[in-house]
Short mmCIF file of C-alpha atoms in Angstrom, two decimals:
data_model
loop_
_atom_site.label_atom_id
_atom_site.label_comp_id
_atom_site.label_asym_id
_atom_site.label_seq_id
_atom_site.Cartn_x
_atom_site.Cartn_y
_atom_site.Cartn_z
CA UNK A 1 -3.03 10.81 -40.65
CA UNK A 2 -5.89 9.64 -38.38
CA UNK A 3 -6.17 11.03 -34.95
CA UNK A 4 -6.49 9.15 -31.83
CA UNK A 5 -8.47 11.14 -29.02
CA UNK A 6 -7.72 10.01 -25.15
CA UNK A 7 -9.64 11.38 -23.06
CA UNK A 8 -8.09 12.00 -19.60
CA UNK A 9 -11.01 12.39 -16.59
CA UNK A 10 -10.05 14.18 -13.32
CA UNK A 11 -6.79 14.96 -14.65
CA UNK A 12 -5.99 17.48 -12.22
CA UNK A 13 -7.70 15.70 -9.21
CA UNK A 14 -6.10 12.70 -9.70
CA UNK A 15 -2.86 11.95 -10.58
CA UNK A 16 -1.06 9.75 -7.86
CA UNK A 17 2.56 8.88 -8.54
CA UNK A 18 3.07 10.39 -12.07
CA UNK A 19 0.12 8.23 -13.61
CA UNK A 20 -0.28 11.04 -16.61
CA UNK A 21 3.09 8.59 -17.78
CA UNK A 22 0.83 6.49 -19.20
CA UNK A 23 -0.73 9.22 -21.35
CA UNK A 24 2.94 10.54 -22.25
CA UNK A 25 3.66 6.98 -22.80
CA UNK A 26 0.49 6.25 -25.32
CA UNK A 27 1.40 9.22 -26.98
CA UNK A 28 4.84 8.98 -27.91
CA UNK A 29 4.22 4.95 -29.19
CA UNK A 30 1.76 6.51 -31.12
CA UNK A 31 3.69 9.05 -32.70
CA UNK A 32 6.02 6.57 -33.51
CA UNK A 33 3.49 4.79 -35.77
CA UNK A 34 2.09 8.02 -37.64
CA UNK A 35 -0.91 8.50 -35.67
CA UNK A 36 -1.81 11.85 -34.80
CA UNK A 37 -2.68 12.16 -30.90
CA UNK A 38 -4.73 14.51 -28.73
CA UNK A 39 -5.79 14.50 -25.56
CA UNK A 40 -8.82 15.98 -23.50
CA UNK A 41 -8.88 16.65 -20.09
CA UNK A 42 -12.54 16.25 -18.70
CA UNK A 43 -13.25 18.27 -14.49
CA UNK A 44 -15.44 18.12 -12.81
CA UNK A 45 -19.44 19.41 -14.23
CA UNK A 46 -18.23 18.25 -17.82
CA UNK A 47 -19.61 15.48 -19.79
CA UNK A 48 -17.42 13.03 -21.34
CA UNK A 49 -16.75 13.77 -25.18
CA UNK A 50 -16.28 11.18 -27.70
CA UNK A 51 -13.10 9.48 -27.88
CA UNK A 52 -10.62 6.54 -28.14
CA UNK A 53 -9.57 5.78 -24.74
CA UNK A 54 -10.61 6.99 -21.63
CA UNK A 55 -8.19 7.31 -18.89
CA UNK A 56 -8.82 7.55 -14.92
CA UNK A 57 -6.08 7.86 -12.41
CA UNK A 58 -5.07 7.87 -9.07
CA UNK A 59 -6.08 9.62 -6.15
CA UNK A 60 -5.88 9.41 -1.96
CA UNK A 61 -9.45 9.61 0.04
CA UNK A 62 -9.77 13.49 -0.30
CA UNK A 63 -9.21 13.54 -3.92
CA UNK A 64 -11.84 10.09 -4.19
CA UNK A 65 -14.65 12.74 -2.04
CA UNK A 66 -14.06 15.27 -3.98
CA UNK A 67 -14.82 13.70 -7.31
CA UNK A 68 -17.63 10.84 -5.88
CA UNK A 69 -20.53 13.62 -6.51
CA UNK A 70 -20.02 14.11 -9.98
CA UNK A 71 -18.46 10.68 -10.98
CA UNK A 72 -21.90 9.08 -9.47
CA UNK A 73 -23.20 11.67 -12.34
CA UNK A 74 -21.78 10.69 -14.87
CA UNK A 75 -22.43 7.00 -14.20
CA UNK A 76 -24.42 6.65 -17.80
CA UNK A 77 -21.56 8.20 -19.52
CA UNK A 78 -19.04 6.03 -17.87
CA UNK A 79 -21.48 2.77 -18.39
CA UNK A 80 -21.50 3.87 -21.95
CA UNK A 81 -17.74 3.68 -22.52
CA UNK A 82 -17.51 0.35 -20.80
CA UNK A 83 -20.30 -2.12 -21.56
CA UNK A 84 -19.58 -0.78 -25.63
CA UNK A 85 -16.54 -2.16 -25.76
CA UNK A 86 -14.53 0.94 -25.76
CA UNK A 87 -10.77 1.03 -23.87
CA UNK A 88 -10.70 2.29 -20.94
CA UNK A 89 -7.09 2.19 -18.64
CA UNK A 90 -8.04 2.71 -15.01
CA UNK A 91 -5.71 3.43 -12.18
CA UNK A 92 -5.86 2.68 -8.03
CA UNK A 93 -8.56 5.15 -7.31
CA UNK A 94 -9.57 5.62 -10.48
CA UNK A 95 -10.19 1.66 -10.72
CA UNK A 96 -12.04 1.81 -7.15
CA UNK A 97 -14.10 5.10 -8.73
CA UNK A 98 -16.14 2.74 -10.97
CA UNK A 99 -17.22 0.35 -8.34
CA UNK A 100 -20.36 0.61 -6.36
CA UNK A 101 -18.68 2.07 -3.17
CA UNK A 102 -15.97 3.01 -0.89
CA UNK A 103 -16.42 1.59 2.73
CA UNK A 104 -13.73 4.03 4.43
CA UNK A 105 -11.93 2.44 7.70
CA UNK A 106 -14.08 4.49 10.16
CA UNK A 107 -16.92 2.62 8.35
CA UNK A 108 -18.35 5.06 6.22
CA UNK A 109 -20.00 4.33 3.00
CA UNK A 110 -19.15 6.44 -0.47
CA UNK A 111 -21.10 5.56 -3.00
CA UNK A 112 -19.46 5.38 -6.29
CA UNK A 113 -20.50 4.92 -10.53
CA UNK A 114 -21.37 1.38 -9.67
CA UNK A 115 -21.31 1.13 -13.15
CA UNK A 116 -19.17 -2.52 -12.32
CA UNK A 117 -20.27 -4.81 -9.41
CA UNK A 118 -17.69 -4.48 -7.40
CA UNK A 119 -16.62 -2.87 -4.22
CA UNK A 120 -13.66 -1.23 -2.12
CA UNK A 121 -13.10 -1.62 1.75
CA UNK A 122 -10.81 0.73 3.80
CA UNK A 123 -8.50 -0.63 5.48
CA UNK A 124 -6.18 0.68 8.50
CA UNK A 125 -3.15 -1.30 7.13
CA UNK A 126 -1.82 0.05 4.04
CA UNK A 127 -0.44 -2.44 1.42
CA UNK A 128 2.75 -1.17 -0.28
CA UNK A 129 5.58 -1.83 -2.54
CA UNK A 130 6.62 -2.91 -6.18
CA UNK A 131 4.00 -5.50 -7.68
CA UNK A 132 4.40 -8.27 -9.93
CA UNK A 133 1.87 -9.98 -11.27
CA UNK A 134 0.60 -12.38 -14.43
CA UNK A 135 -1.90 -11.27 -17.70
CA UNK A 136 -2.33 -13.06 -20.20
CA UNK A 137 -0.49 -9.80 -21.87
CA UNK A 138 2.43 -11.20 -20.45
CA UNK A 139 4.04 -10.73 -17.16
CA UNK A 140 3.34 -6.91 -15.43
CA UNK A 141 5.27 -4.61 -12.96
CA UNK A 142 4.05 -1.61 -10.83
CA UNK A 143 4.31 -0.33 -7.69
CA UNK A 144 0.95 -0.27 -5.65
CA UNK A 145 0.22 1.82 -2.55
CA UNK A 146 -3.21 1.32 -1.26
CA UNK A 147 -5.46 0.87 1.84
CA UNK A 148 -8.98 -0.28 0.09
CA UNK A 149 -9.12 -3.69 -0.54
CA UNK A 150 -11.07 -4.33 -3.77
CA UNK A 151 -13.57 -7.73 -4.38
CA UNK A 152 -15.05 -8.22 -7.39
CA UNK A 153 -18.19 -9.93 -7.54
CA UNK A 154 -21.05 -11.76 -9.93
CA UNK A 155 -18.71 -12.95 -13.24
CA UNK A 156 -16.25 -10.52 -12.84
CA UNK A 157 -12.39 -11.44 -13.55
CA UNK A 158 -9.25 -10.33 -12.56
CA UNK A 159 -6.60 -8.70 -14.69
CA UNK A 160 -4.28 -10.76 -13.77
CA UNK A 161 -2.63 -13.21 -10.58
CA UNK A 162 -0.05 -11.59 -8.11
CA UNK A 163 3.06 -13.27 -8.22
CA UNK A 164 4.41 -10.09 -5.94
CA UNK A 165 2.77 -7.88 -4.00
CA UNK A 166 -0.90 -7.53 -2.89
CA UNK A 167 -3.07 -6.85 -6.00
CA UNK A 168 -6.42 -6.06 -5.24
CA UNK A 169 -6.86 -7.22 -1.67
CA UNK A 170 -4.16 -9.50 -0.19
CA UNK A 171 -6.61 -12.46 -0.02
CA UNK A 172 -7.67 -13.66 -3.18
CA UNK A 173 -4.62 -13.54 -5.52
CA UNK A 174 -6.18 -11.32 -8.04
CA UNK A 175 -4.60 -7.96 -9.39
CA UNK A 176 -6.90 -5.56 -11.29
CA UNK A 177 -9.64 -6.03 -13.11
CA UNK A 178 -10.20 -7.03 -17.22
CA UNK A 179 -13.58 -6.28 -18.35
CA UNK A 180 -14.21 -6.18 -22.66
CA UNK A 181 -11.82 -3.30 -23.26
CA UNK A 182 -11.71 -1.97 -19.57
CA UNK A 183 -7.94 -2.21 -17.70
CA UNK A 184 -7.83 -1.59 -14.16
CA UNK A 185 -5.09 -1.63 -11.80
CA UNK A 186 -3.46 -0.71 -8.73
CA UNK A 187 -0.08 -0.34 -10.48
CA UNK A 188 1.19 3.23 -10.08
CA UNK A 189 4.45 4.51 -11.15
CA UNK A 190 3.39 4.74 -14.45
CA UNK A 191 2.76 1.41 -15.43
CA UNK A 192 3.06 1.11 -19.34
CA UNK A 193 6.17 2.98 -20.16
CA UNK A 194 7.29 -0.67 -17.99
CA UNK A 195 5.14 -2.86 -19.79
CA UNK A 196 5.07 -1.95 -23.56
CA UNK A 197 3.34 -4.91 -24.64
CA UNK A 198 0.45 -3.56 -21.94
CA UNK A 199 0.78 -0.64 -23.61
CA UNK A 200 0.73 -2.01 -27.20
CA UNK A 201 -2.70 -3.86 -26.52
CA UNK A 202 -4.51 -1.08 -25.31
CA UNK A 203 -3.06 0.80 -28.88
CA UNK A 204 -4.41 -2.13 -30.62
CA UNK A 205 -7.59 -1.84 -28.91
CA UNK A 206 -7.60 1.99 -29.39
CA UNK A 207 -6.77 2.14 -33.00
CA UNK A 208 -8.44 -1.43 -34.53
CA UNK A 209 -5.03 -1.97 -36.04
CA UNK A 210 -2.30 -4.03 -34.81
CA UNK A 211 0.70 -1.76 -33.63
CA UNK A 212 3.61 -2.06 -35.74
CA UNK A 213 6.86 -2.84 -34.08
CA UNK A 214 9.14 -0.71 -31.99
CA UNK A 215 12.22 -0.93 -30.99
CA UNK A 216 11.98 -1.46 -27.26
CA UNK A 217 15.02 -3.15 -26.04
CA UNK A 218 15.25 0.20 -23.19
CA UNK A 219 12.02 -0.66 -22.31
CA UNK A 220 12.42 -4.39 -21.93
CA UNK A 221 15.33 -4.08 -20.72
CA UNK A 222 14.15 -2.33 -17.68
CA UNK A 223 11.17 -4.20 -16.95
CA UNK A 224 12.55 -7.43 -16.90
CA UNK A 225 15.87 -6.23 -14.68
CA UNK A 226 12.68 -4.83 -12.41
CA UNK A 227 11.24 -8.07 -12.74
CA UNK A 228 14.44 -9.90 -11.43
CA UNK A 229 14.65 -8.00 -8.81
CA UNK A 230 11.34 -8.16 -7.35
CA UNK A 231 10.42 -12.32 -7.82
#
């Protein structure tokens, strides 16, 4: 039975509206399909180990100061995981964490990994609610609650396109960010255990195999009655 490793960074620092689901979530799909599954939980002063996925999630402003010291050192480490290739599911202030900086509202700058061009504003305004938007994974839903507004730059791309809901910044349309094997979002709640085929892609990424199929009629069924709800 091969093992898959996750490895979960800040876990206890950040984890904003049950966003460990999506580890739970991983885990169990994996079980399903006979792969072992373990998961390492990396603080603050520890260097990233080897691994299959690495997982960031969400945080308020505190939690993003408290972590900006030591995420700035492990920028290498974090650049390693994503220009390779290797998955990588970011969440809200985990996504903003591997940008170049945090402008807070009061117009303070924190710098950040900058390991991806791309940078977070504070706003006073905070944008809330259940989210909806388009991947080419198929169609998403979350529930975002953020003040930063997000802007990628250079050749960056989104995710996906907000059909509901703010996404990164309110302006531009785009939710997220997709870079090689690199998922970011601002969709809390957790977002896979709603999403399976999300889920599934980040398995096939994960484990070089494509995931055999589950029975996920609960799953779909509750994502798409979310889904009529919300659009």
């Amino acid at each position: 039975m091969r093992k898959i490793r996750m490895i979960h960074l800040y876990q206890k620092e950040l984890n904003l509206y049950a966003d460990t689901g999506n580890i739970r979530c991983l885990t169990q799909r994996l079980t399903q399909r006979h792969f072992g599954c373990e998961t390492v939980a990396v603080g603050i002063g520890e260097n990233l180990p080897e691994g299959d996925l690495l997982f960031i999630g969400g945080g308020q402003d505190r939690e993003m100061q408290l972590v900006a010291k030591d995420v700035r050192r492990k920028a290498a480490m974090l650049a390693y995981w994503i220009h390779s290739g290797k998955p990588v599911l970011a969440i809200c202030g985990g996504y903003q964490l591997l940008g170049e900086y945090y402008k807070t509202a009061g117009g303070s700058e924190l710098k950040l990994a900058g390991v991806l061009p791309f940078y977070t504003v504070g706003t006073p305004e905070r944008m809330i609610g259940n989210t909806v938007f388009d991947t080419v994974f198929g169609r998403v839903v979350g529930f975002e609650n953020h003040s930063g507004k997000t802007y990628l730059t250079g050749s960056l791309q989104p995710l996906g396109r907000v059909v509901r809901g703010y996404g990164n910044n309110g302006e531009d349309g785009g939710e997220g960010l997709l870079y090689l094997s690199t998922f970011c979002t601002y969709s809390h709640g957790p977002v896979l255990p709603k999403n399976p085929r999300l889920a599934d892609e980040l398995i096939r990424r994960m484990t070089g195999t494509v995931p055999a199929p589950l029975d996920d009629a609960l799953e779909w069924q509750c994502h798409n009655s979310l889904i009529s709800r919300f659009t």
